[in-house]
Amino acid sequence: KLTNFMSMTKTADCILEPLCFPEQLSDSVSLASSDDCCLVSCVFCSHLAPLSDKDQLLKHLVLDHKLVIADIKLIADFPKYMLYWKKRFTEQPITDFCSVIKTNSEGPAELQENYFLLCDVLPEDRILREQLQQKRLEEVLEQQQKERNDTSFQRTCMFCNEDFTGNRSVLLNHMAREHSFSIGLPDNIVYCTEFLDALERKLDNMQCFYCEKIFRDKTTLKDHMRKKQHRRINANNHDYDRFYVINYLELGKTWEEVLSEDDRELLKDDDDDWSDWQAHPVCAVCLFCEQQEENMEKICTHMQEAHKFDLHKLKTELNLKFYQQVKLVNYIRRELHQCRCYGCQKKLETKEEVVQHMMEAGHVMQIPEISHWDQPQYYFPTYENDALLTALSDSESESEGADHSSDVPVFPEDISNLKAIKQNSVLNKLLKDRGSSS
């Protein structure tokens, strides 16, 4: 195959990587830094090519110098890699470093050509690649530490145009909490400003983050992302890889491969004692503020004491079944998210202003008519990770079904008097009623 490839370079232009039609300008191009615009020199001559167009230089190496460099994508710093070998090739012959591949070996001598393969099978090349990778990792970790400690961060939320200052985590946590859009834990992200720039460009182009389809306007895009639950980025879009520290951890491995190796190591562990394993509790969030509690009892107590909202009382008075409770919680969350009082439909600027208004006006327990919120649309959670929904329980009348359903006969499996059961069966009663009515 390599021989066929080499022979094709004599008669056709080279395409060293697969091509694709982009729906818009690639983020990797628009995010090009000053390093991407620098010129990279050929290892043999004075030919120069921009780093953003490595294919041009690789094509030149193959056609003019018959040099093939293996695994280009695994080279962390391509310009420094080329400078190193440019110096080494002036000190020793290329055959001291590269494998020699003869094309058309069975043909006439005049049609045979020697190509040179430079790869990490050579210990010197492998060490160089590892050193470049280590240096890149150190630079990324240093940049990440700067961003983690930076308190001068300023940015507007791309969803609600609210301004945030201080640390980047404030904005990222806001987007996850208020807009159900999470790009991961702040401590796992690097080059955060460029990352957010890339995402904002997608919104400006009316492009969905996940499926990357383009829509005619922002309203349609917003509805699409909400209904399809596409409020997350596409993990298969490798333009995002550079923004996650885990992608710099090990040479030539993606975050998926690193995590899978960790899983394999866990599976090899012979210790099956899980007695000391403790799950991290999933906290339920208050309907009216950001208070979190580990169980339903604590969060209900907080809402009753801090906001005068008694969920148990509403459940009892309205005789709410489980799915009606779900609808009510989703309805309240959506109304408050839209900065609207559900008691009088008054709309204010912020959620905090709405809660204050409801407390002062006594609208906290003023729930609209059940027909207003007991609708199918409120089956769907306002927040995808709303742990409060999983903590809800059936009403007391349902949970104590044995006490409230004494009129329903319950028979054990060990039937001792089958004749008596048949005489008292519900089916016989129905048939008798039907016969008398006819």
CSV table of C-alpha atoms in Angstrom, one decimal:
chain,number,residue,atom,x,y,z
A,1,LYS,CA,0.0,0.0,0.0
A,2,LEU,CA,2.8,2.4,0.9
A,3,THR,CA,4.4,1.6,-2.5
A,4,ASN,CA,1.2,2.4,-4.3
A,5,PHE,CA,0.9,5.7,-2.4
A,6,MET,CA,4.5,6.7,-3.3
A,7,SER,CA,3.9,6.0,-7.0
A,8,MET,CA,0.7,8.1,-6.9
A,9,THR,CA,2.6,11.2,-5.7
A,10,LYS,CA,4.4,11.4,-9.1
A,11,THR,CA,1.2,11.9,-11.0
A,12,ALA,CA,-1.4,13.4,-8.7
A,13,ASP,CA,-1.7,16.0,-6.0
A,14,CYS,CA,-1.5,14.5,-2.5
A,15,ILE,CA,-4.3,14.6,0.0
A,16,LEU,CA,-2.8,13.5,3.3
A,17,GLU,CA,-6.0,13.6,5.4
A,18,PRO,CA,-9.7,13.1,4.7
A,19,LEU,CA,-11.7,16.0,3.4
A,20,CYS,CA,-15.1,17.2,4.4
A,21,PHE,CA,-17.5,20.1,3.6
A,22,PRO,CA,-17.8,22.3,6.6
A,23,GLU,CA,-21.2,23.8,7.5
A,24,GLN,CA,-19.4,26.9,8.5
A,25,LEU,CA,-15.8,28.0,9.1
A,26,SER,CA,-14.2,25.6,11.5
A,27,ASP,CA,-13.7,26.7,15.0
A,28,SER,CA,-10.2,25.4,14.9
A,29,VAL,CA,-9.4,27.9,12.1
A,30,SER,CA,-11.2,30.8,13.7
A,31,LEU,CA,-9.4,30.1,17.0
A,32,ALA,CA,-6.0,30.1,15.4
A,33,SER,CA,-3.5,31.8,17.6
A,34,SER,CA,-0.3,33.6,16.6
A,35,ASP,CA,1.5,30.3,16.8
A,36,ASP,CA,-0.7,28.8,14.1
A,37,CYS,CA,0.3,31.7,11.8
A,38,CYS,CA,4.0,31.1,12.2
A,39,LEU,CA,6.0,29.7,9.3
A,40,VAL,CA,7.6,26.2,9.5
A,41,SER,CA,10.7,25.4,7.6
A,42,CYS,CA,11.5,22.3,5.6
A,43,VAL,CA,14.1,20.1,7.2
A,44,PHE,CA,16.2,20.0,4.0
A,45,CYS,CA,15.8,23.3,2.2
A,46,SER,CA,14.5,26.9,2.7
A,47,HIS,CA,10.9,26.1,1.8
A,48,LEU,CA,8.4,27.6,4.3
A,49,ALA,CA,4.8,26.9,5.0
A,50,PRO,CA,2.3,28.3,7.6
A,51,LEU,CA,1.7,26.0,10.5
A,52,SER,CA,-2.1,26.2,9.8
A,53,ASP,CA,-1.4,24.5,6.5
A,54,LYS,CA,0.8,21.6,7.5
A,55,ASP,CA,-0.4,19.6,4.5
A,56,GLN,CA,1.4,21.9,2.1
A,57,LEU,CA,4.7,21.2,3.9
A,58,LEU,CA,4.1,17.5,4.2
A,59,LYS,CA,3.4,17.3,0.5
A,60,HIS,CA,6.6,19.2,-0.3
A,61,LEU,CA,8.6,16.7,1.9
A,62,VAL,CA,7.1,13.7,0.0
A,63,LEU,CA,7.4,15.1,-3.5
A,64,ASP,CA,10.7,16.9,-3.3
A,65,HIS,CA,12.6,15.0,-0.6
A,66,LYS,CA,10.8,11.7,-0.4
A,67,LEU,CA,10.5,12.0,3.3
A,68,VAL,CA,7.4,10.7,5.1
A,69,ILE,CA,6.8,11.6,8.8
A,70,ALA,CA,4.6,9.2,10.7
A,71,ASP,CA,1.8,10.1,13.1
A,72,ILE,CA,1.9,13.9,12.6
A,73,LYS,CA,-1.1,14.3,14.9
A,74,LEU,CA,0.9,12.9,17.8
A,75,ILE,CA,3.5,15.6,17.6
A,76,ALA,CA,2.8,18.2,20.3
A,77,ASP,CA,4.9,21.0,18.8
A,78,PHE,CA,5.4,20.6,15.1
A,79,PRO,CA,7.7,23.7,14.5
A,80,LYS,CA,10.2,22.6,17.2
A,81,TYR,CA,10.1,19.0,15.9
A,82,MET,CA,11.0,20.2,12.4
A,83,LEU,CA,13.8,22.5,13.7
A,84,TYR,CA,15.3,19.6,15.7
A,85,TRP,CA,15.5,17.3,12.7
A,86,LYS,CA,16.7,20.1,10.4
A,87,LYS,CA,19.7,20.4,12.7
A,88,ARG,CA,20.2,16.6,13.0
A,89,PHE,CA,20.0,16.0,9.2
A,90,THR,CA,22.9,18.4,8.7
A,91,GLU,CA,25.0,16.5,11.2
A,92,GLN,CA,24.4,12.9,10.0
A,93,PRO,CA,23.1,11.2,6.9
A,94,ILE,CA,19.3,10.7,6.7
A,95,THR,CA,19.8,6.9,6.5
A,96,ASP,CA,21.1,7.0,10.1
A,97,PHE,CA,17.6,8.0,11.3
A,98,CYS,CA,15.1,6.8,8.8
A,99,SER,CA,13.9,3.5,7.5
A,100,VAL,CA,14.4,3.2,3.7
A,101,ILE,CA,11.5,2.0,1.6
A,102,LYS,CA,12.1,1.1,-2.0
A,103,THR,CA,9.2,1.5,-4.4
A,104,ASN,CA,8.5,-0.8,-7.4
A,105,SER,CA,11.2,-3.1,-6.0
A,106,GLU,CA,10.4,-5.8,-8.6
A,107,GLY,CA,10.4,-3.4,-11.6
A,108,PRO,CA,13.2,-2.0,-13.7
A,109,ALA,CA,15.9,-0.1,-11.8
A,110,GLU,CA,15.2,3.2,-13.4
A,111,LEU,CA,11.6,3.1,-12.0
A,112,GLN,CA,12.7,2.3,-8.5
A,113,GLU,CA,12.9,5.1,-5.9
A,114,ASN,CA,13.9,5.2,-2.2
A,115,TYR,CA,11.6,6.9,0.3
A,116,PHE,CA,12.5,7.6,3.9
A,117,LEU,CA,10.2,7.0,6.9
A,118,LEU,CA,10.8,9.0,10.1
A,119,CYS,CA,8.8,7.6,13.0
A,120,ASP,CA,8.9,6.9,16.7
A,121,VAL,CA,10.4,3.5,16.2
A,122,LEU,CA,13.6,5.4,16.3
A,123,PRO,CA,14.4,5.9,20.1
A,124,GLU,CA,15.6,9.5,19.4
A,125,ASP,CA,12.4,10.4,17.7
A,126,ARG,CA,10.3,8.9,20.4
A,127,ILE,CA,12.2,10.7,23.2
A,128,LEU,CA,11.8,14.0,21.2
A,129,ARG,CA,8.0,13.5,20.9
A,130,GLU,CA,7.7,12.7,24.6
A,131,GLN,CA,9.7,15.8,25.6
A,132,LEU,CA,7.6,18.0,23.4
A,133,GLN,CA,4.4,16.5,24.8
A,134,GLN,CA,5.7,17.0,28.4
A,135,LYS,CA,6.6,20.6,27.7
A,136,ARG,CA,3.1,21.2,26.2
A,137,LEU,CA,1.4,19.6,29.2
A,138,GLU,CA,3.4,21.9,31.5
A,139,GLU,CA,2.3,25.0,29.5
A,140,VAL,CA,-1.3,23.9,29.6
A,141,LEU,CA,-1.3,23.2,33.3
A,142,GLU,CA,0.3,26.6,34.0
A,143,GLN,CA,-2.3,28.3,31.8
A,144,GLN,CA,-5.1,26.4,33.6
A,145,GLN,CA,-3.7,27.5,37.0
A,146,LYS,CA,-3.7,31.1,35.9
A,147,GLU,CA,-7.3,30.8,34.8
A,148,ARG,CA,-8.3,29.1,38.1
A,149,ASN,CA,-6.8,31.9,40.1
A,150,ASP,CA,-7.9,34.8,37.9
A,151,THR,CA,-10.4,37.1,39.6
A,152,SER,CA,-10.5,39.7,36.8
A,153,PHE,CA,-12.7,37.5,34.5
A,154,GLN,CA,-15.5,39.5,32.9
A,155,ARG,CA,-18.1,38.1,30.5
A,156,THR,CA,-21.8,38.2,29.6
A,157,CYS,CA,-23.9,35.0,29.7
A,158,MET,CA,-24.6,33.9,26.1
A,159,PHE,CA,-28.2,32.9,27.1
A,160,CYS,CA,-29.6,35.6,29.3
A,161,ASN,CA,-27.1,38.5,28.8
A,162,GLU,CA,-26.4,38.8,32.5
A,163,ASP,CA,-22.9,40.1,33.3
A,164,PHE,CA,-20.5,38.2,35.5
A,165,THR,CA,-17.2,39.3,37.0
A,166,GLY,CA,-14.7,37.6,39.2
A,167,ASN,CA,-13.8,34.0,38.5
A,168,ARG,CA,-14.8,32.0,35.4
A,169,SER,CA,-16.5,29.4,37.6
A,170,VAL,CA,-19.2,31.8,38.5
A,171,LEU,CA,-20.4,32.1,34.9
A,172,LEU,CA,-20.0,28.4,34.1
A,173,ASN,CA,-21.9,27.4,37.2
A,174,HIS,CA,-24.6,29.9,36.3
A,175,MET,CA,-25.0,28.4,32.8
A,176,ALA,CA,-25.2,24.9,34.3
A,177,ARG,CA,-27.7,25.9,37.0
A,178,GLU,CA,-30.0,28.4,35.3
A,179,HIS,CA,-29.8,27.2,31.6
A,180,SER,CA,-29.1,23.5,32.0
A,181,PHE,CA,-26.0,23.9,29.9
A,182,SER,CA,-22.8,22.5,31.2
A,183,ILE,CA,-19.4,22.2,29.5
A,184,GLY,CA,-17.9,20.4,32.5
A,185,LEU,CA,-16.3,21.3,35.8
A,186,PRO,CA,-14.4,24.6,35.6
A,187,ASP,CA,-11.2,23.0,36.9
A,188,ASN,CA,-11.1,20.6,33.9
A,189,ILE,CA,-11.2,23.4,31.4
A,190,VAL,CA,-8.4,25.4,29.8
A,191,TYR,CA,-8.4,28.4,27.4
A,192,CYS,CA,-11.9,29.1,28.7
A,193,THR,CA,-12.3,32.5,27.0
A,194,GLU,CA,-11.6,30.9,23.6
A,195,PHE,CA,-13.9,28.1,24.4
A,196,LEU,CA,-16.8,30.5,25.2
A,197,ASP,CA,-16.0,32.5,22.1
A,198,ALA,CA,-16.3,29.4,19.9
A,199,LEU,CA,-19.7,28.5,21.5
A,200,GLU,CA,-21.0,32.1,21.1
A,201,ARG,CA,-20.1,32.0,17.4
A,202,LYS,CA,-22.2,28.9,17.0
A,203,LEU,CA,-25.2,30.7,18.6
A,204,ASP,CA,-24.6,33.8,16.4
A,205,ASN,CA,-24.7,31.4,13.4
A,206,MET,CA,-27.9,29.8,14.7
A,207,GLN,CA,-26.1,26.5,15.0
A,208,CYS,CA,-27.1,23.8,17.6
A,209,PHE,CA,-24.2,22.9,19.9
A,210,TYR,CA,-24.9,19.2,19.8
A,211,CYS,CA,-26.2,18.2,16.4
A,212,GLU,CA,-24.6,21.3,14.7
A,213,LYS,CA,-27.6,21.9,12.5
A,214,ILE,CA,-28.2,25.5,11.4
A,215,PHE,CA,-31.6,27.1,12.0
A,216,ARG,CA,-33.3,30.2,10.6
A,217,ASP,CA,-33.5,32.2,13.8
A,218,LYS,CA,-32.6,32.0,17.5
A,219,THR,CA,-36.2,31.2,18.6
A,220,THR,CA,-36.3,28.1,16.5
A,221,LEU,CA,-32.8,27.1,17.6
A,222,LYS,CA,-33.8,27.6,21.3
A,223,ASP,CA,-36.9,25.5,20.9
A,224,HIS,CA,-34.9,22.8,19.1
A,225,MET,CA,-32.2,22.6,21.8
A,226,ARG,CA,-34.8,22.5,24.6
A,227,LYS,CA,-37.1,19.8,23.0
A,228,LYS,CA,-34.3,17.6,21.8
A,229,GLN,CA,-32.3,18.1,25.0
A,230,HIS,CA,-29.3,19.4,22.9
A,231,ARG,CA,-28.1,21.7,25.6
A,232,ARG,CA,-24.6,20.2,25.5
A,233,ILE,CA,-21.7,20.1,23.2
A,234,ASN,CA,-20.9,17.3,20.7
A,235,ALA,CA,-18.2,15.1,22.2
A,236,ASN,CA,-17.4,13.9,18.6
A,237,ASN,CA,-16.4,17.4,17.6
A,238,HIS,CA,-12.7,17.3,18.1
A,239,ASP,CA,-12.4,21.1,17.8
A,240,TYR,CA,-13.3,21.1,21.5
A,241,ASP,CA,-10.5,18.7,22.5
A,242,ARG,CA,-8.0,21.5,23.1
A,243,PHE,CA,-10.2,23.0,25.8
A,244,TYR,CA,-10.0,20.0,28.1
A,245,VAL,CA,-6.9,19.3,30.2
A,246,ILE,CA,-7.3,15.5,30.0
A,247,ASN,CA,-6.6,15.6,26.3
A,248,TYR,CA,-3.0,16.7,27.1
A,249,LEU,CA,-2.2,14.1,29.7
A,250,GLU,CA,-0.8,11.3,27.5
A,251,LEU,CA,0.8,11.3,24.1
A,252,GLY,CA,-1.5,10.1,21.4
A,253,LYS,CA,-4.5,9.3,23.6
A,254,THR,CA,-7.8,11.0,23.8
A,255,TRP,CA,-9.8,11.5,27.0
A,256,GLU,CA,-12.0,8.5,26.1
A,257,GLU,CA,-9.0,6.2,25.9
A,258,VAL,CA,-7.5,7.4,29.2
A,259,LEU,CA,-10.8,6.8,31.0
A,260,SER,CA,-11.2,3.4,29.5
A,261,GLU,CA,-7.7,2.4,30.7
A,262,ASP,CA,-8.7,3.6,34.2
A,263,ASP,CA,-11.8,1.4,34.0
A,264,ARG,CA,-9.7,-1.6,32.9
A,265,GLU,CA,-7.4,-1.1,35.9
A,266,LEU,CA,-10.4,-1.1,38.2
A,267,LEU,CA,-11.7,-4.3,36.7
A,268,LYS,CA,-8.4,-6.0,37.3
A,269,ASP,CA,-8.6,-5.2,41.0
A,270,ASP,CA,-9.2,-8.5,42.9
A,271,ASP,CA,-10.6,-6.7,46.0
A,272,ASP,CA,-14.4,-7.1,45.8
A,273,ASP,CA,-15.1,-5.6,49.2
A,274,TRP,CA,-17.3,-2.5,48.5
A,275,SER,CA,-18.2,-2.0,52.2
A,276,ASP,CA,-16.2,1.3,52.4
A,277,TRP,CA,-17.7,2.7,49.2
A,278,GLN,CA,-19.8,5.8,49.8
A,279,ALA,CA,-21.9,7.4,47.1
A,280,HIS,CA,-21.9,11.2,46.8
A,281,PRO,CA,-25.4,12.3,47.7
A,282,VAL,CA,-27.4,14.0,45.0
A,283,CYS,CA,-28.7,17.3,46.5
A,284,ALA,CA,-32.2,18.7,45.9
A,285,VAL,CA,-32.3,22.4,45.1
A,286,CYS,CA,-34.8,24.8,46.7
A,287,LEU,CA,-37.6,26.1,44.4
A,288,PHE,CA,-37.0,29.7,45.4
A,289,CYS,CA,-33.2,30.0,46.0
A,290,GLU,CA,-30.0,28.1,45.6
A,291,GLN,CA,-30.1,26.2,48.9
A,292,GLN,CA,-29.3,22.5,48.5
A,293,GLU,CA,-30.2,19.7,50.9
A,294,GLU,CA,-29.4,15.9,50.8
A,295,ASN,CA,-33.0,14.7,51.4
A,296,MET,CA,-36.6,15.7,50.8
A,297,GLU,CA,-37.4,16.3,54.5
A,298,LYS,CA,-34.6,18.9,54.9
A,299,ILE,CA,-35.4,20.8,51.7
A,300,CYS,CA,-39.1,20.9,52.5
A,301,THR,CA,-38.2,22.3,56.0
A,302,HIS,CA,-36.0,24.9,54.5
A,303,MET,CA,-38.7,26.0,52.0
A,304,GLN,CA,-41.3,26.2,54.7
A,305,GLU,CA,-39.1,28.2,57.1
A,306,ALA,CA,-37.3,30.5,54.6
A,307,HIS,CA,-40.0,31.0,52.0
A,308,LYS,CA,-43.3,30.0,53.7
A,309,PHE,CA,-43.9,27.3,51.1
A,310,ASP,CA,-45.4,24.1,52.4
A,311,LEU,CA,-45.2,21.4,49.8
A,312,HIS,CA,-46.7,18.7,52.1
A,313,LYS,CA,-49.7,20.9,52.9
A,314,LEU,CA,-50.3,21.5,49.1
A,315,LYS,CA,-50.0,17.8,48.5
A,316,THR,CA,-52.5,17.0,51.1
A,317,GLU,CA,-55.0,19.8,50.4
A,318,LEU,CA,-55.0,19.2,46.6
A,319,ASN,CA,-54.7,15.4,47.0
A,320,LEU,CA,-51.8,15.4,44.5
A,321,LYS,CA,-50.7,12.2,43.1
A,322,PHE,CA,-47.1,11.6,42.2
A,323,TYR,CA,-47.2,12.9,38.6
A,324,GLN,CA,-49.2,15.9,39.6
A,325,GLN,CA,-46.4,16.8,42.1
A,326,VAL,CA,-43.9,16.5,39.2
A,327,LYS,CA,-46.0,18.8,37.1
A,328,LEU,CA,-46.4,21.3,39.9
A,329,VAL,CA,-42.6,21.4,40.6
A,330,ASN,CA,-41.8,21.8,36.9
A,331,TYR,CA,-44.4,24.5,36.6
A,332,ILE,CA,-43.1,26.5,39.5
A,333,ARG,CA,-39.5,26.2,38.3
A,334,ARG,CA,-40.4,27.4,34.9
A,335,GLU,CA,-42.4,30.3,36.1
A,336,LEU,CA,-39.6,31.5,38.4
A,337,HIS,CA,-37.0,30.9,35.7
A,338,GLN,CA,-39.0,33.2,33.5
A,339,CYS,CA,-39.1,35.8,36.4
A,340,ARG,CA,-42.8,35.5,36.6
A,341,CYS,CA,-45.0,35.3,39.8
A,342,TYR,CA,-47.2,32.2,39.5
A,343,GLY,CA,-49.7,33.8,41.9
A,344,CYS,CA,-50.5,37.0,39.9
A,345,GLN,CA,-48.5,36.5,36.7
A,346,LYS,CA,-46.5,39.7,37.3
A,347,LYS,CA,-43.2,39.7,35.5
A,348,LEU,CA,-40.0,41.2,37.0
A,349,GLU,CA,-36.4,41.6,36.1
A,350,THR,CA,-34.8,38.8,38.2
A,351,LYS,CA,-35.7,35.6,40.0
A,352,GLU,CA,-34.7,37.2,43.3
A,353,GLU,CA,-37.2,40.1,42.7
A,354,VAL,CA,-40.0,37.7,42.0
A,355,VAL,CA,-39.3,35.7,45.2
A,356,GLN,CA,-39.3,38.9,47.2
A,357,HIS,CA,-42.5,40.1,45.6
A,358,MET,CA,-44.2,36.7,46.3
A,359,MET,CA,-43.1,36.8,49.9
A,360,GLU,CA,-44.4,40.4,50.4
A,361,ALA,CA,-47.7,39.8,48.5
A,362,GLY,CA,-48.4,36.5,50.1
A,363,HIS,CA,-48.4,34.7,46.8
A,364,VAL,CA,-46.0,31.8,47.7
A,365,MET,CA,-48.9,29.4,48.5
A,366,GLN,CA,-51.3,30.9,46.0
A,367,ILE,CA,-51.2,28.2,43.4
A,368,PRO,CA,-53.3,28.7,40.2
A,369,GLU,CA,-56.2,26.4,39.3
A,370,ILE,CA,-55.1,22.9,38.8
A,371,SER,CA,-56.1,23.0,35.1
A,372,HIS,CA,-53.5,25.7,34.6
A,373,TRP,CA,-50.5,23.6,35.4
A,374,ASP,CA,-51.7,20.0,35.3
A,375,GLN,CA,-50.8,19.9,31.6
A,376,PRO,CA,-48.7,17.3,29.6
A,377,GLN,CA,-45.9,19.9,28.9
A,378,TYR,CA,-45.0,19.9,32.6
A,379,TYR,CA,-44.1,16.2,32.6
A,380,PHE,CA,-40.8,17.4,31.2
A,381,PRO,CA,-38.3,18.7,33.8
A,382,THR,CA,-37.4,22.4,33.6
A,383,TYR,CA,-33.9,21.4,34.8
A,384,GLU,CA,-32.6,18.1,33.5
A,385,ASN,CA,-30.7,17.3,36.7
A,386,ASP,CA,-33.5,18.3,39.1
A,387,ALA,CA,-33.0,15.9,42.0
A,388,LEU,CA,-36.1,17.3,43.7
A,389,LEU,CA,-38.2,15.3,41.2
A,390,THR,CA,-36.6,12.0,42.2
A,391,ALA,CA,-37.3,12.7,45.9
A,392,LEU,CA,-41.0,13.2,45.5
A,393,SER,CA,-43.3,10.5,46.9
A,394,ASP,CA,-46.9,9.5,46.4
A,395,SER,CA,-49.6,11.1,48.5
A,396,GLU,CA,-50.3,9.7,52.0
A,397,SER,CA,-53.6,8.3,50.8
A,398,GLU,CA,-51.7,6.3,48.2
A,399,SER,CA,-48.9,5.2,50.5
A,400,GLU,CA,-51.4,4.0,53.0
A,401,GLY,CA,-53.5,2.2,50.5
A,402,ALA,CA,-54.3,-0.7,52.9
A,403,ASP,CA,-56.1,1.7,55.3
A,404,HIS,CA,-58.1,3.6,52.7
A,405,SER,CA,-59.1,0.6,50.6
A,406,SER,CA,-60.8,-1.7,53.0
A,407,ASP,CA,-63.7,-2.1,50.6
A,408,VAL,CA,-61.4,-3.9,48.2
A,409,PRO,CA,-61.2,-7.6,49.0
A,410,VAL,CA,-57.6,-9.0,49.2
A,411,PHE,CA,-57.1,-12.8,49.1
A,412,PRO,CA,-54.0,-14.8,50.0
A,413,GLU,CA,-52.4,-17.1,47.4
A,414,ASP,CA,-53.2,-20.1,49.6
A,415,ILE,CA,-57.0,-20.3,48.8
A,416,SER,CA,-58.9,-22.4,51.3
A,417,ASN,CA,-62.5,-21.6,50.4
A,418,LEU,CA,-62.7,-21.3,46.6
A,419,LYS,CA,-66.5,-21.5,46.6
A,420,ALA,CA,-67.0,-18.5,48.9
A,421,ILE,CA,-64.6,-16.5,46.9
A,422,LYS,CA,-66.5,-17.2,43.7
A,423,GLN,CA,-69.8,-16.2,45.3
A,424,ASN,CA,-68.3,-12.9,46.5
A,425,SER,CA,-66.3,-12.2,43.4
A,426,VAL,CA,-66.5,-8.8,41.7
A,427,LEU,CA,-67.3,-10.4,38.4
A,428,ASN,CA,-70.4,-12.1,39.8
A,429,LYS,CA,-71.7,-8.8,41.2
A,430,LEU,CA,-71.2,-7.1,37.8
A,431,LEU,CA,-73.0,-9.8,36.0
A,432,LYS,CA,-75.9,-9.7,38.5
A,433,ASP,CA,-76.1,-5.9,38.2
A,434,ARG,CA,-76.1,-6.2,34.4
A,435,GLY,CA,-78.8,-8.8,34.5
A,436,SER,CA,-81.1,-6.8,36.7
A,437,SER,CA,-80.7,-3.6,34.7
A,438,SER,CA,-81.6,-5.4,31.5
